[in-house]
Short mmCIF file of C-alpha atoms in Angstrom, two decimals:
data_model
loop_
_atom_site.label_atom_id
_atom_site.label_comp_id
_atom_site.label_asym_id
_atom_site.label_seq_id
_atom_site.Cartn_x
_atom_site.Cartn_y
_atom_site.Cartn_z
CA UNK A 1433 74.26 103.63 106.66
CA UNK A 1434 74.77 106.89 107.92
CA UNK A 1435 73.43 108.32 111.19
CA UNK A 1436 73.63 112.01 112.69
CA UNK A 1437 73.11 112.39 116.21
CA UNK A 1438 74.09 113.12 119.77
CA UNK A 1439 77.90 111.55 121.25
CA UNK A 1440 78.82 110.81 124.85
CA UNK A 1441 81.68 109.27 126.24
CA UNK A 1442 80.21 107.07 129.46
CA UNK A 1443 82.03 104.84 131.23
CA UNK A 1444 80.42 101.49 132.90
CA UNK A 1445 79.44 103.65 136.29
CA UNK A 1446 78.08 106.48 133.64
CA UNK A 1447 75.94 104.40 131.32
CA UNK A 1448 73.15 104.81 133.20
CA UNK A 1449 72.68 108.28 131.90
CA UNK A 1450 72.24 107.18 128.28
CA UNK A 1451 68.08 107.41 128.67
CA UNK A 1452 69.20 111.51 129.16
CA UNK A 1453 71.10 111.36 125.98
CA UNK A 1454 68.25 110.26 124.50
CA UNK A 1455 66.20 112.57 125.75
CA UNK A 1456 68.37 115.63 124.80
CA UNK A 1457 68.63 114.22 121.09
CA UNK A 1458 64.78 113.10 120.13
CA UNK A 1459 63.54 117.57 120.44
CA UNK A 1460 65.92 117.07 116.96
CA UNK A 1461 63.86 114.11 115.48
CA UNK A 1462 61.50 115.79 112.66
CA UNK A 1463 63.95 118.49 111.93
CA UNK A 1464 67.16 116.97 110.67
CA UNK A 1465 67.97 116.96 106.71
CA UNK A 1466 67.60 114.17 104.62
CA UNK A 1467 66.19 112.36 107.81
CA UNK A 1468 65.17 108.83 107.49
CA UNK A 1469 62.22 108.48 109.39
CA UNK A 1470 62.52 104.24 109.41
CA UNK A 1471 64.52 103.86 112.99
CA UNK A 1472 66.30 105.39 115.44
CA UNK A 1473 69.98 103.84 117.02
CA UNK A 1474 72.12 103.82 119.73
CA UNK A 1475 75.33 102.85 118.62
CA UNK A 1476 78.58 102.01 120.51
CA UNK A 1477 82.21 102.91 119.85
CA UNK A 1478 85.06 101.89 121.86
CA UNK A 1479 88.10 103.47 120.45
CA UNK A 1480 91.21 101.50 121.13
CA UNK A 1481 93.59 104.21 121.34
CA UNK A 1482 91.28 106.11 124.13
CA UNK A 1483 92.35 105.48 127.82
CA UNK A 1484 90.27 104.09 130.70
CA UNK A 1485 87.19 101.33 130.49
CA UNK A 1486 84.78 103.87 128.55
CA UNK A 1487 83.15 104.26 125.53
CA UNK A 1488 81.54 106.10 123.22
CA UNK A 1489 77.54 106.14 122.43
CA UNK A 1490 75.88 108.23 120.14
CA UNK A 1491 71.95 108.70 120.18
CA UNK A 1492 70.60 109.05 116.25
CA UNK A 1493 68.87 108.47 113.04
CA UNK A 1494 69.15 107.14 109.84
CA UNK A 1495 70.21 109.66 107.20
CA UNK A 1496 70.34 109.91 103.43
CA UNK A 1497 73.71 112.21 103.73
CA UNK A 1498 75.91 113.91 106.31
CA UNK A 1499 75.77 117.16 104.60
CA UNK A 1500 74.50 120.00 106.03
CA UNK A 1501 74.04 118.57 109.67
CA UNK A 1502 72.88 121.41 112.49
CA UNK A 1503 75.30 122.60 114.84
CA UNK A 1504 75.99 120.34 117.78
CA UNK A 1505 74.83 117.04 115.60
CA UNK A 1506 77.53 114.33 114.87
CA UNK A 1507 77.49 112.21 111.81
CA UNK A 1508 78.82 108.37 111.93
CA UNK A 1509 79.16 106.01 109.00
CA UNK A 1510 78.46 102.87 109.19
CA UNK A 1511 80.18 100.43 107.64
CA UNK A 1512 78.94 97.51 104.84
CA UNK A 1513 79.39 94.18 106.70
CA UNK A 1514 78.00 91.31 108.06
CA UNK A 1515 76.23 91.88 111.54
CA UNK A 1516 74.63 89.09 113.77
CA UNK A 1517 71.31 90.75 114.53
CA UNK A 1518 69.76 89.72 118.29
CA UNK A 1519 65.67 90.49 118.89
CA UNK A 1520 65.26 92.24 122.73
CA UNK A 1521 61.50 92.07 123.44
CA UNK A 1522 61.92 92.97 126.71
CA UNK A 1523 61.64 96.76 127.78
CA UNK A 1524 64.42 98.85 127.07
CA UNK A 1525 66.17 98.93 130.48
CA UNK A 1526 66.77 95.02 130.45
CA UNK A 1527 68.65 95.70 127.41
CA UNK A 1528 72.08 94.90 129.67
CA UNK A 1529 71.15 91.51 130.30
CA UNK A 1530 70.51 90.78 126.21
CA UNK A 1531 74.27 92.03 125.46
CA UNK A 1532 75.82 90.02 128.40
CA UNK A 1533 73.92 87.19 126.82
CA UNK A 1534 75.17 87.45 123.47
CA UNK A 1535 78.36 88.98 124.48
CA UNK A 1536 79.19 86.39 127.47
CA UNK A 1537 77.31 83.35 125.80
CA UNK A 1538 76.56 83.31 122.24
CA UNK A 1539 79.36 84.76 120.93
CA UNK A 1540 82.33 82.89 122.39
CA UNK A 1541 80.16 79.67 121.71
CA UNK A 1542 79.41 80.91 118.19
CA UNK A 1543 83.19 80.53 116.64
CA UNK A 1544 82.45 83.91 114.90
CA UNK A 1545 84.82 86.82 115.96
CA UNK A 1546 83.69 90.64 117.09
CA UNK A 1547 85.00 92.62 113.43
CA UNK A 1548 88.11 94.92 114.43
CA UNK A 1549 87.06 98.50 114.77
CA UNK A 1550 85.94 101.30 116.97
CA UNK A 1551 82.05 99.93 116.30
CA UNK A 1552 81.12 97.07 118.95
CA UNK A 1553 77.27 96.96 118.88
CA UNK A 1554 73.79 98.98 117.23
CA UNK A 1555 70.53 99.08 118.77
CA UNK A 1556 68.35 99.31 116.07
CA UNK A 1557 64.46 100.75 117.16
CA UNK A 1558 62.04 100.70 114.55
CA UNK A 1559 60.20 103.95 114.16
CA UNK A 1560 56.52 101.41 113.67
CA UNK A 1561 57.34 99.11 116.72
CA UNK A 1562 59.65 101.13 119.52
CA UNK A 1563 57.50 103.51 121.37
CA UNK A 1564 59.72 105.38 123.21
CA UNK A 1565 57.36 106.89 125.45
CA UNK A 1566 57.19 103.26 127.16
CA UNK A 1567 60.48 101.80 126.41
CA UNK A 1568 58.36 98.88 125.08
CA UNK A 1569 57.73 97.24 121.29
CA UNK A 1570 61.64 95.36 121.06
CA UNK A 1571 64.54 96.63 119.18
CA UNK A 1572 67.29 94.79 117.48
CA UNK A 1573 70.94 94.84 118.80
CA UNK A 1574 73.22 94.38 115.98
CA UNK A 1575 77.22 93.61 116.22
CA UNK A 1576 79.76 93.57 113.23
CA UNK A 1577 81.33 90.11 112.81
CA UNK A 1578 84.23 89.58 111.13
CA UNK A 1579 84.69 88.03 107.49
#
């Protein structure tokens, strides 16, 4: 899967400006190349060599290629592998409580391991259910396993 987008390093007292990342990327929805028009994700990297508690997220959308991106739009590929995939029906903002569920609960009870890698976890809004006007409709939170 590839995605082109918008990147931000946050850290945990910073995260709460993702919602203006989002805002600053979705004037580029409609207008990217070989856009696929299916979803829309929030994906986050934590890079082990980078210093500090922060991380990386990037604001995008499914794309056929990375070729030819505009100016000032990141591409990210996204590797084959096996993800456990987590409903949120909740609005948007209680999205925190979700990860700290699956993160603090279901995962260390689940005897799977978190796959090795920069990639930790992919919000996954679908374009026919997500309305982002509300923050309402669900969206999937995806995180790479290992094996």
């Amino acid at each position: 899967l590839f995605v082109a987008g918008l990147r931000q390093r946050f850290t945990p007292e910073t995260r709460g400006a993702i919602p203006a990342l989002w805002q600053r990327f979705a004037p580029h929805i409609g207008s990217i190349p070989a856009e696929r028009k299916e979803a829309t994700y929030g994906i986050v990297l934590c890079e082990a060599e980078e210093e500090g508690d922060g991380f990386d997220y990037m604001a995008g959308i499914g794309v056929v290629s990375l070729d030819e991106l505009p100016e000032g739009l990141a591409g990210l590929r996204l590797p084959k592998r096996t993800y456990a995939v987590f409903q949120h029906a909740g609005h948007v903002s209680t999205i925190g409580a979700t990860c700290a569920a699956i993160f603090g609960s279901w995962l260390p009870r689940s005897g799977k391991h978190l796959a090795k890698g920069a990639l930790q976890l992919i919000e996954r809004y679908d374009a026919a259910k997500f309305d982002p006007r509300t923050g309402l409709g669900g969206l999937e939170i995806w995180i790479p396993l290992e094996g």
